[in-house]
Short mmCIF file of C-alpha atoms in Angstrom, two decimals:
data_model
loop_
_atom_site.label_atom_id
_atom_site.label_comp_id
_atom_site.label_asym_id
_atom_site.label_seq_id
_atom_site.Cartn_x
_atom_site.Cartn_y
_atom_site.Cartn_z
CA MET H 1 -8.39 -67.80 108.74
CA ILE H 2 -10.45 -66.17 111.49
CA ASP H 3 -10.91 -68.32 114.58
CA GLU H 4 -14.42 -69.16 115.72
CA ARG H 5 -15.81 -67.27 118.71
CA ARG H 6 -18.94 -68.07 120.68
CA THR H 7 -20.77 -66.54 123.61
CA ASP H 8 -21.11 -68.47 126.88
CA SER H 9 -24.40 -69.84 125.51
CA GLY H 10 -22.64 -71.18 122.42
CA ILE H 11 -24.00 -68.50 120.07
CA PRO H 12 -21.53 -68.01 117.19
CA VAL H 13 -20.14 -64.47 117.06
CA ALA H 14 -19.19 -62.91 113.72
CA PRO H 15 -16.04 -60.76 113.42
CA VAL H 16 -18.13 -57.70 112.62
CA TYR H 17 -21.80 -56.68 112.50
CA THR H 18 -23.48 -54.33 110.04
CA PRO H 19 -26.98 -52.90 109.44
CA THR H 20 -27.92 -56.03 107.49
CA ASP H 21 -27.68 -58.09 110.69
CA ILE H 22 -30.54 -56.12 112.24
CA GLY H 23 -32.51 -55.55 109.06
CA GLY H 24 -35.70 -56.94 110.59
CA LEU H 25 -35.50 -54.80 113.72
CA ASP H 26 -38.38 -52.35 114.13
CA PRO H 27 -37.15 -49.60 116.49
CA ASP H 28 -40.67 -48.78 117.64
CA ALA H 29 -41.94 -52.34 118.10
CA HIS H 30 -38.74 -53.95 119.39
CA LEU H 31 -37.10 -51.08 121.29
CA GLY H 32 -39.36 -48.14 121.99
CA LEU H 33 -38.22 -45.56 124.50
CA PRO H 34 -37.05 -46.19 128.05
CA GLY H 35 -39.99 -46.48 130.41
CA HIS H 36 -42.36 -47.41 127.60
CA PRO H 37 -43.42 -50.73 126.03
CA PRO H 38 -41.83 -53.11 125.28
CA PHE H 39 -39.37 -51.82 127.93
CA THR H 40 -36.31 -53.21 126.10
CA ARG H 41 -34.44 -50.01 126.91
CA GLY H 42 -35.36 -49.95 130.58
CA PRO H 43 -38.37 -49.90 132.91
CA TYR H 44 -38.14 -46.18 133.68
CA GLU H 45 -37.80 -43.12 131.46
CA THR H 46 -34.82 -41.51 133.17
CA MET H 47 -33.26 -44.65 134.67
CA TYR H 48 -30.04 -43.73 136.54
CA ARG H 49 -30.32 -40.04 135.66
CA GLY H 50 -33.34 -39.98 137.94
CA ARG H 51 -32.18 -42.51 140.53
CA LEU H 52 -29.21 -44.84 140.78
CA TRP H 53 -29.69 -48.55 141.26
CA THR H 54 -29.99 -49.81 144.83
CA MET H 55 -26.57 -50.91 146.10
CA ARG H 56 -26.86 -54.05 148.21
CA GLN H 57 -24.19 -56.31 149.64
CA PHE H 58 -25.58 -59.76 150.44
CA ALA H 59 -24.66 -60.13 154.10
CA GLY H 60 -25.36 -62.24 157.14
CA TYR H 61 -23.45 -64.47 159.54
CA GLY H 62 -23.45 -65.60 163.14
CA SER H 63 -26.12 -64.14 165.38
CA ALA H 64 -28.60 -61.36 164.72
CA GLU H 65 -26.32 -58.98 166.67
CA ASP H 66 -23.29 -59.94 164.55
CA THR H 67 -25.16 -59.29 161.34
CA ASN H 68 -26.67 -56.07 162.69
CA ARG H 69 -23.12 -54.78 163.20
CA ARG H 70 -22.21 -55.71 159.62
CA TYR H 71 -25.31 -53.87 158.33
CA ARG H 72 -24.41 -50.76 160.27
CA PHE H 73 -20.90 -50.92 158.85
CA LEU H 74 -22.16 -51.27 155.28
CA LEU H 75 -24.66 -48.44 155.65
CA ASP H 76 -21.87 -46.24 157.01
CA GLN H 77 -19.88 -47.06 153.85
CA GLY H 78 -22.69 -45.83 151.63
CA GLN H 79 -24.76 -48.96 151.00
CA THR H 80 -28.31 -47.92 150.19
CA ALA H 81 -30.33 -51.04 151.11
CA LEU H 82 -29.98 -54.35 152.95
CA SER H 83 -29.84 -57.91 151.65
CA VAL H 84 -30.14 -60.67 154.24
CA ALA H 85 -28.30 -63.99 154.01
CA PHE H 86 -29.69 -66.78 156.22
CA ASP H 87 -27.84 -69.81 157.52
CA LEU H 88 -28.74 -73.26 156.23
CA PRO H 89 -30.79 -74.34 159.27
CA THR H 90 -33.00 -71.27 158.86
CA GLN H 91 -33.37 -71.97 155.15
CA LEU H 92 -34.28 -75.61 155.77
CA GLY H 93 -36.71 -75.09 158.64
CA TYR H 94 -34.63 -76.21 161.62
CA ASP H 95 -34.09 -74.38 164.88
CA SER H 96 -30.45 -73.97 165.84
CA SER H 97 -30.84 -76.62 168.55
CA HIS H 98 -31.85 -79.36 166.12
CA PRO H 99 -29.21 -82.13 165.85
CA MET H 100 -28.99 -81.63 162.08
CA ALA H 101 -28.40 -77.89 162.50
CA ARG H 102 -25.69 -77.56 165.13
CA ALA H 103 -22.66 -77.67 162.80
CA GLU H 104 -24.14 -75.03 160.48
CA VAL H 105 -25.52 -72.41 162.86
CA GLY H 106 -24.58 -68.94 161.61
CA ARG H 107 -22.03 -70.19 159.08
CA VAL H 108 -23.31 -69.08 155.68
CA GLY H 109 -25.81 -66.56 156.98
CA VAL H 110 -27.53 -65.28 160.07
CA ALA H 111 -29.37 -67.69 162.40
CA ILE H 112 -33.03 -66.76 162.87
CA ASP H 113 -35.03 -69.02 165.19
CA THR H 114 -37.79 -66.71 166.44
CA ALA H 115 -39.33 -63.32 165.76
CA GLU H 116 -37.16 -61.99 168.59
CA ASP H 117 -34.08 -62.75 166.47
CA MET H 118 -35.57 -60.69 163.66
CA VAL H 119 -36.23 -57.84 166.07
CA ASP H 120 -32.57 -58.00 167.14
CA LEU H 121 -31.41 -58.17 163.51
CA PHE H 122 -32.92 -54.75 162.77
CA ASP H 123 -32.33 -53.14 166.14
CA GLY H 124 -31.72 -49.44 165.57
CA LEU H 125 -32.29 -49.74 161.82
CA PRO H 126 -35.44 -47.87 160.74
CA LEU H 127 -37.54 -50.27 158.69
CA SER H 128 -39.73 -47.42 157.48
CA GLU H 129 -36.69 -46.01 155.63
CA LEU H 130 -34.85 -49.15 154.47
CA SER H 131 -35.48 -51.49 151.58
CA VAL H 132 -34.72 -55.05 152.75
CA ASN H 133 -34.15 -58.04 150.50
CA PHE H 134 -34.63 -61.53 151.99
CA THR H 135 -32.95 -64.39 150.15
CA ILE H 136 -35.16 -67.16 151.51
CA ASN H 137 -37.53 -69.64 149.89
CA ALA H 138 -38.72 -72.80 151.64
CA THR H 139 -39.29 -70.90 154.90
CA ALA H 140 -40.13 -67.60 153.22
CA PRO H 141 -43.64 -67.27 154.75
CA ILE H 142 -42.24 -67.76 158.25
CA ILE H 143 -39.43 -65.26 157.70
CA LEU H 144 -41.92 -62.72 156.35
CA ALA H 145 -44.07 -63.24 159.45
CA PHE H 146 -41.03 -62.63 161.68
CA TYR H 147 -40.19 -59.48 159.71
CA LEU H 148 -43.71 -58.14 160.12
CA VAL H 149 -43.47 -58.66 163.89
CA ALA H 150 -40.16 -56.74 163.87
CA ALA H 151 -41.92 -53.92 162.00
CA GLU H 152 -44.73 -53.94 164.58
CA ARG H 153 -42.15 -53.58 167.36
CA GLN H 154 -40.88 -50.44 165.60
CA ASP H 155 -44.46 -49.18 165.13
CA VAL H 156 -43.98 -49.23 161.35
CA PRO H 157 -47.23 -49.81 159.41
CA TYR H 158 -47.07 -52.64 156.91
CA ARG H 159 -47.87 -50.25 154.06
CA GLN H 160 -44.54 -48.45 154.65
CA LEU H 161 -42.38 -51.54 154.31
CA SER H 162 -40.34 -51.88 151.12
CA GLY H 163 -38.09 -54.64 149.90
CA THR H 164 -38.21 -58.07 148.32
CA LEU H 165 -38.82 -61.63 149.47
CA GLN H 166 -37.20 -64.10 147.10
CA ASN H 167 -39.94 -66.71 147.65
CA ASP H 168 -39.12 -68.68 144.47
CA LEU H 169 -39.46 -72.36 145.33
CA LEU H 170 -39.22 -73.57 141.74
CA LYS H 171 -35.61 -72.49 141.46
CA GLU H 172 -34.81 -74.56 144.56
CA PHE H 173 -36.02 -77.69 142.76
CA LEU H 174 -34.28 -76.48 139.62
CA ALA H 175 -30.84 -75.74 140.97
CA ARG H 176 -30.13 -74.82 144.56
CA LYS H 177 -31.90 -77.73 146.31
CA ALA H 178 -32.78 -75.93 149.56
CA PHE H 179 -36.34 -77.22 149.41
CA ILE H 180 -38.40 -78.82 152.16
CA PHE H 181 -41.88 -79.59 150.82
CA PRO H 182 -42.95 -81.12 147.48
CA PRO H 183 -43.63 -78.83 144.51
CA THR H 184 -47.43 -78.63 144.79
CA PRO H 185 -47.65 -77.44 148.44
CA SER H 186 -44.60 -75.26 147.81
CA MET H 187 -46.50 -73.49 145.04
CA ARG H 188 -49.38 -72.99 147.46
CA LEU H 189 -47.09 -71.26 149.98
CA VAL H 190 -45.61 -69.02 147.30
CA ALA H 191 -49.07 -68.02 146.14
CA ASP H 192 -50.28 -67.44 149.71
CA ILE H 193 -47.50 -64.90 150.21
CA VAL H 194 -48.13 -63.09 146.91
CA GLU H 195 -51.91 -63.03 147.44
CA TRP H 196 -51.65 -61.74 151.01
CA SER H 197 -48.95 -59.18 150.14
CA ALA H 198 -50.97 -57.80 147.23
CA ARG H 199 -53.54 -56.66 149.79
CA SER H 200 -51.31 -55.76 152.73
CA LEU H 201 -47.82 -54.77 151.50
CA PRO H 202 -48.25 -52.28 148.63
CA ARG H 203 -44.56 -51.31 148.48
CA PHE H 204 -43.12 -54.81 148.94
CA ASN H 205 -42.14 -57.31 146.23
CA PRO H 206 -43.47 -60.68 147.49
CA ILE H 207 -41.55 -62.74 144.94
CA SER H 208 -38.32 -62.49 142.98
CA VAL H 209 -38.44 -64.98 140.12
CA THR H 210 -34.88 -66.17 140.02
CA GLY H 211 -32.61 -67.44 137.28
CA TYR H 212 -29.47 -66.65 139.24
CA HIS H 213 -29.08 -70.02 140.96
CA ALA H 214 -29.63 -72.04 137.79
CA ARG H 215 -26.88 -69.96 136.22
CA GLU H 216 -24.59 -70.53 139.19
CA ALA H 217 -25.34 -74.27 138.88
CA GLY H 218 -24.05 -74.21 135.32
CA CYS H 219 -26.74 -73.30 132.80
CA THR H 220 -26.23 -70.85 129.96
CA ALA H 221 -27.56 -67.30 129.74
CA VAL H 222 -30.18 -68.49 127.26
CA GLN H 223 -31.31 -71.32 129.53
CA GLU H 224 -31.37 -68.96 132.51
CA LEU H 225 -33.69 -66.57 130.70
CA GLY H 226 -35.98 -69.26 129.31
CA LEU H 227 -36.30 -71.14 132.62
CA THR H 228 -36.91 -67.92 134.57
CA MET H 229 -39.74 -66.92 132.26
CA ALA H 230 -41.22 -70.43 132.48
CA SER H 231 -41.25 -70.13 136.27
CA ALA H 232 -42.86 -66.69 136.12
CA ILE H 233 -45.61 -68.12 133.91
CA ALA H 234 -46.18 -70.96 136.38
CA TYR H 235 -46.52 -68.57 139.31
CA ALA H 236 -48.88 -66.29 137.38
CA GLU H 237 -51.08 -69.24 136.41
CA GLU H 238 -51.15 -70.45 140.02
CA LEU H 239 -52.39 -67.05 141.16
CA LEU H 240 -54.88 -66.74 138.32
CA GLY H 241 -56.21 -70.14 139.34
CA ARG H 242 -57.19 -68.56 142.67
CA GLY H 243 -59.37 -66.08 140.84
CA LEU H 244 -56.96 -63.16 141.16
CA ALA H 245 -56.68 -60.64 138.34
CA PHE H 246 -53.23 -60.52 136.74
CA ASP H 247 -52.96 -56.78 137.31
CA SER H 248 -53.66 -57.26 141.02
CA PHE H 249 -50.31 -58.98 141.63
CA ALA H 250 -48.06 -58.63 138.58
CA PRO H 251 -46.90 -55.03 139.26
CA ARG H 252 -45.04 -56.32 142.34
CA PHE H 253 -43.38 -59.25 140.54
CA SER H 254 -39.62 -58.83 140.53
CA PHE H 255 -36.84 -60.87 138.95
CA HIS H 256 -33.30 -61.92 139.85
CA PHE H 257 -30.69 -62.64 137.19
CA ALA H 258 -27.01 -63.48 137.30
CA THR H 259 -24.54 -61.23 135.57
CA THR H 260 -21.41 -63.14 134.60
CA MET H 261 -18.35 -62.54 132.45
CA ASN H 262 -19.56 -62.33 128.85
CA LEU H 263 -20.38 -58.63 128.96
CA PHE H 264 -22.38 -58.23 125.76
CA GLU H 265 -24.34 -61.47 126.14
CA GLU H 266 -25.32 -60.45 129.67
CA VAL H 267 -26.51 -57.04 128.49
CA ALA H 268 -28.41 -58.67 125.63
CA LYS H 269 -30.01 -61.19 128.01
CA LEU H 270 -31.24 -58.48 130.36
CA ARG H 271 -32.68 -56.38 127.52
CA ALA H 272 -34.32 -59.48 126.04
CA ALA H 273 -35.80 -60.35 129.44
CA ARG H 274 -37.73 -57.09 129.57
CA ARG H 275 -39.02 -57.55 126.04
CA LEU H 276 -40.07 -61.12 126.69
CA TRP H 277 -41.89 -60.33 129.92
CA HIS H 278 -43.76 -57.48 128.27
CA GLU H 279 -45.03 -59.87 125.61
CA ILE H 280 -45.92 -62.59 128.13
CA ALA H 281 -47.75 -60.14 130.39
CA THR H 282 -49.74 -58.44 127.65
CA THR H 283 -50.32 -61.23 125.09
CA ARG H 284 -50.62 -64.27 127.32
CA PHE H 285 -52.12 -62.73 130.44
CA GLY H 286 -53.87 -59.64 129.06
CA ALA H 287 -52.19 -57.08 131.29
CA GLN H 288 -53.87 -53.68 131.19
CA ASP H 289 -51.72 -51.95 133.79
CA PRO H 290 -48.36 -50.99 132.18
CA ARG H 291 -46.62 -51.76 135.48
CA SER H 292 -47.61 -55.42 135.14
CA ALA H 293 -45.51 -55.72 131.98
CA ARG H 294 -42.55 -53.70 133.26
CA LEU H 295 -39.84 -56.13 134.34
CA ARG H 296 -37.65 -54.97 137.23
CA PHE H 297 -34.70 -57.03 138.39
CA PHE H 298 -31.93 -57.49 140.90
CA SER H 299 -28.53 -58.52 139.55
CA GLY H 300 -26.38 -60.82 141.64
CA ASN H 301 -22.84 -60.93 140.31
CA SER H 302 -21.51 -64.45 139.90
CA GLY H 303 -19.80 -66.31 142.73
CA THR H 304 -18.87 -69.29 140.56
CA THR H 305 -16.67 -67.12 138.35
CA LEU H 306 -14.43 -66.24 141.31
CA THR H 307 -11.21 -68.18 141.72
CA ALA H 308 -9.06 -69.08 144.71
CA ALA H 309 -6.01 -68.81 142.46
CA GLN H 310 -4.80 -65.20 142.17
CA PRO H 311 -7.81 -63.91 144.15
CA LEU H 312 -7.15 -60.23 143.38
CA ASN H 313 -8.15 -61.02 139.78
CA ASN H 314 -11.68 -61.37 141.16
CA ILE H 315 -11.82 -57.60 141.63
CA ILE H 316 -11.61 -57.21 137.86
CA ARG H 317 -14.15 -59.95 137.29
CA SER H 318 -16.64 -58.34 139.66
CA THR H 319 -16.13 -54.94 138.07
CA ILE H 320 -16.95 -56.31 134.62
CA GLN H 321 -20.05 -58.03 136.01
CA CYS H 322 -21.19 -54.85 137.76
CA LEU H 323 -20.72 -52.96 134.51
CA GLY H 324 -22.81 -55.54 132.66
CA ALA H 325 -25.63 -55.20 135.19
CA VAL H 326 -25.61 -51.41 134.86
CA LEU H 327 -25.53 -51.44 131.06
CA GLY H 328 -28.35 -54.02 131.21
CA GLY H 329 -30.49 -51.70 133.34
CA ALA H 330 -30.56 -53.36 136.80
CA GLN H 331 -32.63 -51.86 139.61
CA SER H 332 -30.46 -53.40 142.33
CA ILE H 333 -26.95 -54.87 142.27
CA HIS H 334 -24.77 -57.00 144.54
CA VAL H 335 -21.02 -57.28 143.84
CA MET H 336 -19.15 -60.28 145.21
CA GLY H 337 -16.19 -59.92 147.55
CA TYR H 338 -12.88 -60.90 145.96
CA ASP H 339 -12.17 -63.36 148.79
CA GLU H 340 -15.44 -65.33 148.58
CA ALA H 341 -13.76 -68.29 146.87
CA TYR H 342 -12.25 -68.90 150.33
CA GLU H 343 -14.71 -67.81 153.01
CA LEU H 344 -17.31 -65.23 153.97
CA PRO H 345 -16.05 -61.82 152.84
CA THR H 346 -14.07 -59.60 155.19
CA GLU H 347 -15.03 -55.99 155.89
CA GLU H 348 -12.21 -54.94 153.56
CA ALA H 349 -13.62 -57.08 150.74
CA VAL H 350 -17.23 -55.94 151.12
CA THR H 351 -16.11 -52.32 151.28
CA LEU H 352 -14.18 -52.77 148.04
CA SER H 353 -17.22 -54.39 146.43
CA LEU H 354 -19.34 -51.43 147.46
CA ARG H 355 -16.69 -49.00 146.21
CA THR H 356 -16.78 -50.84 142.87
CA GLN H 357 -20.45 -49.96 142.50
CA GLN H 358 -19.85 -46.39 143.62
CA ILE H 359 -16.99 -45.85 141.16
CA VAL H 360 -19.02 -47.32 138.30
CA ALA H 361 -21.93 -45.07 139.31
CA HIS H 362 -20.06 -41.81 139.80
CA GLU H 363 -16.82 -41.98 137.81
CA SER H 364 -17.33 -44.17 134.73
CA GLY H 365 -20.02 -42.19 132.91
CA VAL H 366 -22.08 -45.30 132.11
CA ALA H 367 -24.99 -44.03 134.21
CA ASP H 368 -25.17 -40.71 132.36
CA THR H 369 -27.48 -41.87 129.57
CA VAL H 370 -30.13 -44.56 129.32
CA ASP H 371 -29.36 -47.81 127.48
CA ALA H 372 -26.09 -46.55 126.06
CA LEU H 373 -25.61 -49.65 123.86
CA ALA H 374 -28.94 -49.32 122.05
CA GLY H 375 -28.48 -49.28 118.30
CA SER H 376 -25.25 -51.26 118.37
CA TYR H 377 -25.48 -53.70 115.49
CA TYR H 378 -23.98 -56.45 117.63
CA VAL H 379 -26.01 -55.77 120.79
CA GLU H 380 -29.32 -55.51 118.96
CA TRP H 381 -28.60 -58.66 116.94
CA LEU H 382 -27.54 -60.52 120.08
CA THR H 383 -30.56 -59.32 122.07
CA SER H 384 -32.88 -60.74 119.43
CA GLU H 385 -30.84 -63.94 119.15
CA VAL H 386 -30.91 -64.56 122.92
CA GLU H 387 -34.63 -63.81 122.98
CA GLU H 388 -35.43 -66.29 120.22
CA ARG H 389 -33.29 -69.03 121.75
CA ALA H 390 -34.92 -68.43 125.15
CA ARG H 391 -38.33 -68.81 123.49
CA LYS H 392 -37.29 -72.31 122.39
CA VAL H 393 -36.38 -73.20 125.98
CA MET H 394 -39.77 -71.90 127.11
CA ALA H 395 -41.53 -73.89 124.38
CA THR H 396 -39.75 -77.07 125.46
CA VAL H 397 -40.83 -76.52 129.08
CA GLU H 398 -44.38 -75.83 127.90
CA GLY H 399 -44.32 -79.07 125.93
CA LEU H 400 -43.43 -80.94 129.11
CA GLY H 401 -46.56 -79.56 130.81
CA GLY H 402 -45.09 -76.37 132.30
CA ALA H 403 -42.39 -75.59 134.83
CA VAL H 404 -43.72 -77.72 137.69
CA LYS H 405 -44.19 -80.88 135.64
CA ALA H 406 -40.86 -80.36 133.88
CA LEU H 407 -39.11 -80.14 137.25
CA GLU H 408 -40.92 -83.19 138.57
CA ALA H 409 -39.66 -85.06 135.51
CA GLY H 410 -36.12 -83.78 136.11
CA ALA H 411 -35.66 -82.37 132.59
CA PRO H 412 -34.27 -78.88 133.37
CA GLN H 413 -32.02 -80.41 136.03
CA ARG H 414 -30.49 -82.64 133.33
CA TRP H 415 -29.93 -79.67 131.03
CA ILE H 416 -28.13 -77.76 133.75
CA ALA H 417 -26.01 -80.73 134.80
CA ALA H 418 -24.96 -81.38 131.21
CA GLU H 419 -24.00 -77.77 130.63
CA ALA H 420 -22.10 -77.57 133.93
CA TYR H 421 -20.14 -80.69 132.95
CA ARG H 422 -19.35 -79.24 129.53
CA ARG H 423 -18.09 -75.98 131.05
CA GLU H 424 -15.96 -77.77 133.61
CA ARG H 425 -14.40 -79.92 130.92
CA ALA H 426 -13.69 -76.82 128.84
CA VAL H 427 -11.83 -75.19 131.76
CA SER H 428 -9.98 -78.42 132.50
CA ASP H 429 -8.71 -78.88 128.93
CA GLY H 430 -7.99 -75.18 128.43
CA THR H 431 -10.61 -74.61 125.74
CA GLU H 432 -12.17 -71.98 127.98
CA VAL H 433 -9.57 -69.61 129.41
CA ARG H 434 -9.61 -68.95 133.15
CA VAL H 435 -6.84 -66.49 133.97
CA GLY H 436 -4.70 -67.68 136.84
CA VAL H 437 -6.23 -71.16 136.69
CA ASN H 438 -5.42 -72.64 133.29
CA ARG H 439 -3.46 -69.76 131.76
CA TYR H 440 -1.04 -67.18 133.19
CA VAL H 441 -0.65 -69.31 136.28
CA ASP H 442 1.94 -68.69 139.01
CA ASP H 443 4.04 -71.79 138.41
CA GLY H 444 6.32 -72.67 141.28
CA GLU H 445 5.02 -69.91 143.51
CA THR H 446 2.82 -70.22 146.57
CA PRO H 447 -0.59 -68.73 145.74
CA GLN H 448 -1.27 -65.55 147.65
CA GLN H 449 -4.15 -66.11 150.07
CA PRO H 450 -6.07 -63.10 151.30
CA ARG H 451 -6.67 -62.40 154.95
CA LEU H 452 -9.70 -64.52 155.77
CA PHE H 453 -12.85 -63.79 157.71
CA THR H 454 -12.96 -65.67 161.01
CA LEU H 455 -16.32 -66.82 162.36
CA ASP H 456 -16.70 -67.08 166.12
CA THR H 457 -16.99 -70.81 166.80
CA GLY H 458 -19.08 -70.19 169.93
CA ILE H 459 -22.01 -68.71 168.04
CA GLY H 460 -23.87 -72.02 167.81
CA GLN H 461 -23.97 -72.70 171.54
CA ARG H 462 -24.89 -69.10 172.35
CA GLN H 463 -27.69 -69.09 169.78
CA ILE H 464 -29.06 -72.38 171.09
CA ALA H 465 -28.95 -71.16 174.69
CA ARG H 466 -30.68 -67.90 173.79
CA THR H 467 -33.43 -69.65 171.84
CA GLU H 468 -34.01 -72.13 174.66
CA ARG H 469 -34.32 -69.27 177.18
CA ARG H 470 -36.85 -67.51 175.01
CA MET H 471 -38.88 -70.65 174.45
CA ALA H 472 -38.85 -71.45 178.18
CA THR H 473 -40.44 -68.10 179.05
CA ARG H 474 -43.31 -68.35 176.54
CA ASN H 475 -46.96 -68.91 177.35
CA GLN H 476 -46.98 -72.55 176.31
CA ARG H 477 -50.76 -72.76 176.20
CA GLY H 478 -50.78 -69.84 173.77
CA VAL H 479 -48.02 -71.45 171.69
CA ASP H 480 -49.95 -74.70 171.46
CA ALA H 481 -53.08 -72.83 170.41
CA LYS H 482 -51.23 -71.01 167.62
CA LEU H 483 -49.68 -74.24 166.35
CA ALA H 484 -53.10 -75.89 166.33
CA ALA H 485 -54.53 -72.91 164.42
CA LEU H 486 -51.70 -73.20 161.88
CA GLU H 487 -52.44 -76.90 161.41
CA ARG H 488 -56.12 -76.16 160.77
CA THR H 489 -55.19 -73.48 158.25
CA LEU H 490 -52.94 -75.86 156.35
CA ARG H 491 -55.66 -78.50 156.28
CA ASP H 492 -58.52 -76.27 155.16
CA GLY H 493 -56.54 -74.47 152.45
CA SER H 494 -56.86 -70.95 153.86
CA ASN H 495 -54.12 -68.40 153.31
CA VAL H 496 -51.34 -69.32 155.72
CA MET H 497 -49.96 -65.82 156.41
CA PRO H 498 -52.39 -64.69 159.17
CA ALA H 499 -51.80 -67.88 161.16
CA LEU H 500 -48.02 -67.56 160.78
CA ILE H 501 -48.05 -63.92 161.92
CA ASP H 502 -50.10 -64.85 164.99
CA ALA H 503 -47.70 -67.69 165.76
CA ALA H 504 -44.68 -65.42 165.35
CA ARG H 505 -46.15 -62.90 167.79
CA ALA H 506 -46.62 -65.71 170.33
CA GLY H 507 -42.95 -66.72 170.15
CA VAL H 508 -43.42 -69.90 168.10
CA SER H 509 -40.10 -70.88 166.53
CA LEU H 510 -39.25 -71.38 162.90
CA GLY H 511 -38.59 -75.06 163.51
CA GLU H 512 -41.94 -75.58 165.23
CA MET H 513 -43.86 -73.95 162.39
CA SER H 514 -41.86 -75.90 159.81
CA ASP H 515 -42.58 -79.17 161.60
CA VAL H 516 -46.32 -78.52 161.40
CA MET H 517 -45.91 -77.96 157.68
CA ARG H 518 -43.78 -81.11 157.33
CA ALA H 519 -46.51 -83.14 159.02
CA GLN H 520 -49.11 -81.75 156.64
CA PHE H 521 -47.14 -81.62 153.36
CA GLY H 522 -44.40 -84.21 153.76
CA GLU H 523 -40.78 -83.69 152.72
CA PHE H 524 -39.59 -83.82 149.13
CA ARG H 525 -36.93 -86.25 147.98
CA GLU H 526 -35.58 -85.48 144.54
CA PRO H 527 -35.64 -88.34 142.02
CA ASP H 528 -32.47 -89.30 140.17
CA PRO H 529 -32.46 -86.92 137.17
CA TRP H 530 -30.65 -89.47 135.04
#
């Protein structure tokens, strides 16, 4: 008797696949060629033969100067772009001096209170030559304004800036919970950024529609794909409601998916994502520009798969996840440090993560040909299966009135919580094997703990003192005028970006701008999903 096997999404897996399993597959309609509709095989014709994926290590801690040093170190090790992690106060719209912020200043990312901090963050780093990814959502418009001021200080025209602003508020309500304002005004801020960037930042991705955090919260690969596409539809409809043409903003849409441990399901999910988005863009929204239907994505390898037990095993886990992202056709990849189950990664750990990408790129041969798994009976069957199951998730969300209404009702949150509980139970009872945790454990031995990163405990007080000095030397009349202008903009419904940029230039802090928005929009309190 052959035991039953399933993917992480619960899809039954047969012992072997044959041509009959993909009998309905039309190679032209369902696959095509790389760089051509429906983009299943990749968004570009030559893929990694023409250009390798962008290698980013998500990094940020302490002060702007601390993080600047880490960026210089990573670039010296061969990293090809930057990815900024912000501390929780910055994400939640509090200056470092706020009573609620003091214990968290600089802990899980860099503290950014004013545009001057952003200038310091990129000191000596040429923004005209670097692609920068900002993982920020609730305060994304403020962070973008600070970044534009930093570019102005380097005399870099906006049109030369490249990178990505995550700017996906729906996934905060869905999974991560770092929201400030209710869904409706949050959607307005997202759309303001995309609309303004479409005119002013031609090389910049103003949104990265993100399934990663829902996956980290516990959902399946199928749910991740379906919920991500539902969010993308909601954002597109919000922008269309402003009278914008789909092709005016869709070419700069980007996506962010997790890549976890089930190698073939992850590859299938990523191939299915491109096919789904092509259909949504062309059939639902009438895209005429091929770039509007060409899905490009950043892969974040999974932090929740890392274990504190036998931490060196995480090197193998991250390597498999990196390989899945490459075989799935990622445009940008981040590999987790093996010690991140304990603390922020050390320089040794981030270097090893970067070397993992470099070895996969230059020594494994997987980047030598495009979509190497195309034509595999199993992969093609699984790609179609994941796609069809994701369609059902999308249809359920649509039936609830779309992504925003579904989130307000708490439905996707319940799905994720239920799946997370199921997975945790499976690990606890041994149904799902976790090497070093519930099988092949080091009984009777003291677990080996890696050398940990140590954060300077004085960073909070120094950051507060520096921010207070900067605020004390401002032209207060000018600051008050900029805050009043921001309030008027929020009230009259104009695009918020020009007012935020003006405020950033005047030295207005992130907390001050956020407080004006809080007064106008209110703060969101999530209802009990049960």
